[in-house]
């Protein structure tokens, strides 16, 4: 490790054999190791045959704000500071974001040791589109809040990746089926890289029925994006007229809506003329 740098390091999401050589070296060389769960860190180190000699500190969502300053100070003083979460990359739905902000504001370098990622692993194995995707983390626990969030995502065209706990999976899939449609393709990825890895693919309603049988393990959920609805002149001519009524020239209003929708400017202009004539 380079002295005076905070290093965010990805840890295995299941199989300890996925720990890269750089992670082994970083764990052995770090002056300070900030871990989401210190017991899990020591268990991982034992499994991969590394002796951690540096100071080990707990670093989780409840103390990230107060710990960030101490870690930045340690790095500024020339210490080798390593940050790890329980699994995957720190700051991705795990502690780390506030620390990076604090470090960059203080002029302390931050680097990354890449490695396993549940998000990318699930996306790759899902069989759904990978060219454009978004990560939504955990949906709200309460049913009403969850339904509102999912309703807002119903028209999202990108493939969506979520984390979910096994005991809320069935309820979440049921709410997704209601918001996105029962046949929206999805994949439930369970225990990725572990002995009992399983990927269940199908429509949301069918997956909700399956999940009612009490699924166990770490869950990553991948859901297909919405199919884009082709824009039509008839659907958008009222906006052209409204812009013109608000003071814009009709040609300019047609050009604005054409830029927003990809529709033809001339077709929108002609349709608006006809609408105004009726």
Short mmCIF file of C-alpha atoms in Angstrom, two decimals:
data_model
loop_
_atom_site.label_atom_id
_atom_site.label_comp_id
_atom_site.label_asym_id
_atom_site.label_seq_id
_atom_site.Cartn_x
_atom_site.Cartn_y
_atom_site.Cartn_z
CA UNK A 1 0.00 0.00 0.00
CA UNK A 2 1.07 3.58 -0.64
CA UNK A 3 1.48 5.65 2.55
CA UNK A 4 -0.84 8.62 2.94
CA UNK A 5 -3.64 7.20 0.79
CA UNK A 6 -7.06 5.88 1.71
CA UNK A 7 -7.68 2.65 -0.20
CA UNK A 8 -11.22 1.33 -0.75
CA UNK A 9 -10.96 -2.42 -1.27
CA UNK A 10 -13.56 -4.82 -2.59
CA UNK A 11 -13.91 -8.07 -0.66
CA UNK A 12 -15.38 -11.40 -1.83
CA UNK A 13 -19.18 -11.56 -1.98
CA UNK A 14 -19.15 -15.24 -1.09
CA UNK A 15 -16.22 -17.38 -2.16
CA UNK A 16 -13.06 -16.37 -0.28
CA UNK A 17 -11.05 -17.68 -3.24
CA UNK A 18 -12.12 -14.55 -5.13
CA UNK A 19 -9.85 -12.41 -2.92
CA UNK A 20 -7.19 -10.94 -5.25
CA UNK A 21 -3.47 -10.87 -4.35
CA UNK A 22 -3.60 -7.09 -3.93
CA UNK A 23 -6.22 -7.44 -1.20
CA UNK A 24 -4.02 -9.91 0.66
CA UNK A 25 -1.08 -7.53 0.48
CA UNK A 26 -3.18 -4.54 1.51
CA UNK A 27 -4.57 -6.34 4.56
CA UNK A 28 -1.08 -7.34 5.63
CA UNK A 29 0.49 -3.92 5.07
CA UNK A 30 -2.23 -1.52 6.28
CA UNK A 31 -1.56 0.63 9.32
CA UNK A 32 -5.32 1.05 9.84
CA UNK A 33 -8.10 -1.22 8.60
CA UNK A 34 -11.60 0.26 8.79
CA UNK A 35 -14.07 -2.61 8.56
CA UNK A 36 -17.86 -2.66 8.47
CA UNK A 37 -17.77 -5.70 10.77
CA UNK A 38 -14.44 -6.39 12.48
CA UNK A 39 -15.35 -10.02 13.20
CA UNK A 40 -16.11 -10.71 9.55
CA UNK A 41 -12.87 -9.02 8.57
CA UNK A 42 -10.81 -11.25 10.88
CA UNK A 43 -12.70 -14.32 9.65
CA UNK A 44 -11.95 -13.38 6.02
CA UNK A 45 -8.29 -12.77 6.83
CA UNK A 46 -8.08 -16.20 8.45
CA UNK A 47 -9.70 -17.88 5.44
CA UNK A 48 -7.27 -16.31 2.98
CA UNK A 49 -4.25 -16.81 5.21
CA UNK A 50 -3.43 -13.18 6.00
CA UNK A 51 -2.28 -11.76 9.36
CA UNK A 52 -3.65 -8.28 9.94
CA UNK A 53 -1.09 -6.34 12.00
CA UNK A 54 -2.54 -2.85 11.67
CA UNK A 55 -5.10 -1.22 13.95
CA UNK A 56 -8.61 -2.51 13.19
CA UNK A 57 -11.53 -0.10 13.60
CA UNK A 58 -15.26 -0.60 13.13
CA UNK A 59 -16.59 1.56 10.29
CA UNK A 60 -20.33 1.28 9.65
CA UNK A 61 -23.32 3.44 8.75
CA UNK A 62 -23.85 4.54 12.36
CA UNK A 63 -20.33 5.85 13.00
CA UNK A 64 -19.10 6.77 9.51
CA UNK A 65 -19.50 10.50 10.16
CA UNK A 66 -17.34 10.53 13.28
CA UNK A 67 -14.79 7.98 12.04
CA UNK A 68 -14.20 9.71 8.68
CA UNK A 69 -12.19 12.54 10.23
CA UNK A 70 -9.95 10.11 12.16
CA UNK A 71 -9.23 8.04 9.04
CA UNK A 72 -8.45 11.11 6.97
CA UNK A 73 -6.11 12.37 9.71
CA UNK A 74 -4.34 9.00 9.79
CA UNK A 75 -3.77 9.11 6.04
CA UNK A 76 -2.63 12.75 6.16
CA UNK A 77 -0.02 11.72 8.73
CA UNK A 78 1.34 9.14 6.31
CA UNK A 79 -0.64 6.13 7.45
CA UNK A 80 -1.79 3.38 5.11
CA UNK A 81 -5.60 3.31 5.56
CA UNK A 82 -7.60 0.39 4.16
CA UNK A 83 -11.42 0.44 4.04
CA UNK A 84 -13.45 -2.75 3.55
CA UNK A 85 -17.14 -3.64 3.82
CA UNK A 86 -18.64 -7.02 4.62
CA UNK A 87 -18.77 -7.93 0.93
CA UNK A 88 -18.22 -6.12 -2.35
CA UNK A 89 -17.13 -2.53 -2.79
CA UNK A 90 -17.25 0.01 0.05
CA UNK A 91 -19.56 2.99 -0.58
CA UNK A 92 -21.85 0.95 -2.88
CA UNK A 93 -24.84 0.56 -0.57
CA UNK A 94 -22.24 0.35 2.21
CA UNK A 95 -20.23 2.87 4.27
CA UNK A 96 -17.62 4.87 2.38
CA UNK A 97 -19.33 7.75 0.59
CA UNK A 98 -18.93 10.26 3.44
CA UNK A 99 -15.31 9.23 3.94
CA UNK A 100 -14.48 9.83 0.27
CA UNK A 101 -16.10 13.27 0.43
CA UNK A 102 -14.22 14.15 3.61
CA UNK A 103 -10.91 12.94 2.17
CA UNK A 104 -11.26 14.77 -1.15
CA UNK A 105 -12.30 17.97 0.61
CA UNK A 106 -9.16 17.67 2.76
CA UNK A 107 -6.92 16.95 -0.23
CA UNK A 108 -6.13 13.41 0.90
CA UNK A 109 -5.76 10.93 -2.00
CA UNK A 110 -8.28 8.10 -2.33
CA UNK A 111 -7.70 5.01 -4.45
CA UNK A 112 -9.62 1.82 -5.21
CA UNK A 113 -8.69 -1.83 -5.15
CA UNK A 114 -11.30 -3.34 -7.51
CA UNK A 115 -12.76 -6.79 -7.10
CA UNK A 116 -16.00 -8.71 -6.60
CA UNK A 117 -19.32 -6.90 -7.05
CA UNK A 118 -22.75 -8.39 -6.41
CA UNK A 119 -24.30 -5.76 -8.69
CA UNK A 120 -22.21 -6.61 -11.75
CA UNK A 121 -22.19 -10.35 -11.03
CA UNK A 122 -25.98 -10.49 -10.86
CA UNK A 123 -26.37 -8.29 -13.92
CA UNK A 124 -24.03 -10.47 -15.97
CA UNK A 125 -25.76 -13.73 -15.02
CA UNK A 126 -29.35 -12.43 -15.17
CA UNK A 127 -29.80 -12.84 -18.91
CA UNK A 128 -31.29 -9.33 -19.08
CA UNK A 129 -29.98 -6.36 -21.05
CA UNK A 130 -26.60 -5.10 -19.79
CA UNK A 131 -25.94 -2.18 -22.14
CA UNK A 132 -27.72 0.31 -19.84
CA UNK A 133 -28.53 -0.32 -16.19
CA UNK A 134 -29.04 1.45 -12.87
CA UNK A 135 -28.49 0.38 -9.28
CA UNK A 136 -31.35 1.16 -6.88
CA UNK A 137 -30.00 -0.43 -3.69
CA UNK A 138 -32.59 -1.53 -1.13
CA UNK A 139 -36.21 -0.46 -1.66
CA UNK A 140 -38.04 0.95 1.41
CA UNK A 141 -39.13 -1.55 4.04
CA UNK A 142 -42.63 -0.15 4.55
CA UNK A 143 -45.19 -1.23 1.99
CA UNK A 144 -46.58 2.24 1.22
CA UNK A 145 -43.14 3.80 0.76
CA UNK A 146 -42.00 0.83 -1.31
CA UNK A 147 -45.04 1.06 -3.60
CA UNK A 148 -44.43 4.79 -4.21
CA UNK A 149 -40.77 4.22 -5.09
CA UNK A 150 -41.59 1.36 -7.45
CA UNK A 151 -44.39 3.31 -9.14
CA UNK A 152 -41.88 6.07 -9.87
CA UNK A 153 -39.58 3.46 -11.47
CA UNK A 154 -42.28 1.82 -13.60
CA UNK A 155 -41.23 3.64 -16.78
CA UNK A 156 -37.45 3.36 -16.19
CA UNK A 157 -36.06 1.97 -19.48
CA UNK A 158 -32.77 0.68 -18.06
CA UNK A 159 -32.28 -2.71 -16.43
CA UNK A 160 -32.59 -2.21 -12.66
CA UNK A 161 -30.54 -3.93 -9.94
CA UNK A 162 -31.74 -4.09 -6.34
CA UNK A 163 -30.58 -5.60 -3.07
CA UNK A 164 -33.22 -7.23 -0.87
CA UNK A 165 -33.39 -9.27 2.31
CA UNK A 166 -34.80 -12.80 1.96
CA UNK A 167 -37.70 -12.23 4.35
CA UNK A 168 -38.94 -9.19 2.37
CA UNK A 169 -38.32 -10.64 -1.10
CA UNK A 170 -41.83 -11.99 -1.69
CA UNK A 171 -43.49 -8.71 -0.68
CA UNK A 172 -41.11 -6.70 -2.85
CA UNK A 173 -41.67 -8.92 -5.88
CA UNK A 174 -45.44 -8.68 -5.37
CA UNK A 175 -45.26 -4.88 -5.27
CA UNK A 176 -43.00 -4.88 -8.33
CA UNK A 177 -45.52 -7.02 -10.20
CA UNK A 178 -48.21 -4.49 -9.34
CA UNK A 179 -46.09 -1.49 -10.37
CA UNK A 180 -44.22 -2.91 -13.38
CA UNK A 181 -46.66 -5.56 -14.59
CA UNK A 182 -46.85 -9.27 -13.67
CA UNK A 183 -44.93 -10.43 -16.75
CA UNK A 184 -41.98 -8.00 -16.53
CA UNK A 185 -38.87 -10.24 -16.83
CA UNK A 186 -36.64 -10.45 -13.77
CA UNK A 187 -33.98 -12.62 -12.15
CA UNK A 188 -33.54 -13.41 -8.46
CA UNK A 189 -29.87 -14.13 -7.81
CA UNK A 190 -29.32 -15.94 -4.53
CA UNK A 191 -26.05 -16.77 -2.74
CA UNK A 192 -23.87 -15.64 -5.64
CA UNK A 193 -20.45 -17.38 -5.81
CA UNK A 194 -21.38 -19.60 -2.85
CA UNK A 195 -22.01 -23.35 -2.72
CA UNK A 196 -25.78 -23.03 -3.10
CA UNK A 197 -25.79 -20.31 -5.75
CA UNK A 198 -29.14 -20.10 -7.54
CA UNK A 199 -30.56 -17.85 -10.26
CA UNK A 200 -34.33 -17.95 -10.74
CA UNK A 201 -35.63 -16.21 -13.88
CA UNK A 202 -39.18 -15.40 -14.92
CA UNK A 203 -41.98 -12.85 -14.73
CA UNK A 204 -42.37 -10.85 -11.53
CA UNK A 205 -45.67 -12.45 -10.51
CA UNK A 206 -44.31 -15.98 -10.97
CA UNK A 207 -41.18 -15.10 -9.01
CA UNK A 208 -43.32 -13.65 -6.21
CA UNK A 209 -45.21 -16.95 -5.96
CA UNK A 210 -41.91 -18.84 -5.83
CA UNK A 211 -40.46 -16.49 -3.18
CA UNK A 212 -43.47 -17.11 -0.93
CA UNK A 213 -41.81 -20.46 -0.10
CA UNK A 214 -39.31 -18.66 2.21
CA UNK A 215 -36.18 -18.00 0.19
CA UNK A 216 -32.92 -17.83 2.15
CA UNK A 217 -29.51 -16.27 1.64
CA UNK A 218 -28.08 -13.07 0.17
CA UNK A 219 -30.35 -11.71 -2.57
CA UNK A 220 -29.64 -9.51 -5.58
CA UNK A 221 -32.63 -8.78 -7.80
CA UNK A 222 -32.38 -7.78 -11.46
CA UNK A 223 -35.46 -6.43 -13.27
CA UNK A 224 -35.83 -5.61 -16.95
CA UNK A 225 -36.46 -2.00 -17.88
CA UNK A 226 -39.73 -0.79 -19.33
CA UNK A 227 -40.29 -1.17 -23.05
CA UNK A 228 -40.14 2.34 -24.56
CA UNK A 229 -43.45 3.62 -25.87
CA UNK A 230 -43.12 5.17 -29.31
CA UNK A 231 -44.01 8.85 -29.33
CA UNK A 232 -46.76 10.02 -31.68
CA UNK A 233 -47.60 13.45 -33.05
CA UNK A 234 -51.15 13.15 -31.69
CA UNK A 235 -49.83 12.59 -28.17
CA UNK A 236 -47.72 15.78 -28.22
CA UNK A 237 -49.56 18.29 -30.39
CA UNK A 238 -51.33 19.74 -27.34
CA UNK A 239 -47.97 20.72 -25.87
CA UNK A 240 -47.05 22.55 -29.08
CA UNK A 241 -50.33 24.47 -28.92
CA UNK A 242 -49.84 25.21 -25.21
CA UNK A 243 -46.35 26.63 -25.82
CA UNK A 244 -47.71 28.77 -28.63
CA UNK A 245 -50.60 29.99 -26.48
CA UNK A 246 -48.03 30.96 -23.83
CA UNK A 247 -46.32 33.30 -26.31
CA UNK A 248 -43.93 31.19 -28.39
CA UNK A 249 -44.06 31.29 -32.15
CA UNK A 250 -45.79 28.17 -33.43
CA UNK A 251 -42.73 27.12 -35.43
CA UNK A 252 -40.52 27.55 -32.36
CA UNK A 253 -42.98 25.58 -30.22
CA UNK A 254 -42.96 22.76 -32.77
CA UNK A 255 -39.15 22.77 -32.81
CA UNK A 256 -39.01 22.60 -28.99
CA UNK A 257 -41.35 19.61 -28.79
CA UNK A 258 -39.54 17.92 -31.68
CA UNK A 259 -36.27 18.20 -29.76
CA UNK A 260 -37.90 16.75 -26.64
CA UNK A 261 -39.60 13.81 -28.33
CA UNK A 262 -37.65 13.04 -31.50
CA UNK A 263 -40.77 13.64 -33.59
CA UNK A 264 -40.68 15.58 -36.85
CA UNK A 265 -40.85 19.37 -36.51
CA UNK A 266 -42.93 19.78 -39.67
CA UNK A 267 -45.44 17.13 -38.65
CA UNK A 268 -45.89 18.73 -35.23
CA UNK A 269 -46.28 22.19 -36.79
CA UNK A 270 -48.90 20.98 -39.29
CA UNK A 271 -50.81 19.08 -36.60
CA UNK A 272 -50.82 22.20 -34.40
CA UNK A 273 -52.16 24.32 -37.25
CA UNK A 274 -54.96 21.83 -37.79
CA UNK A 275 -55.69 21.65 -34.05
CA UNK A 276 -55.98 25.43 -33.84
CA UNK A 277 -58.30 25.51 -36.85
CA UNK A 278 -60.83 23.19 -35.20
#
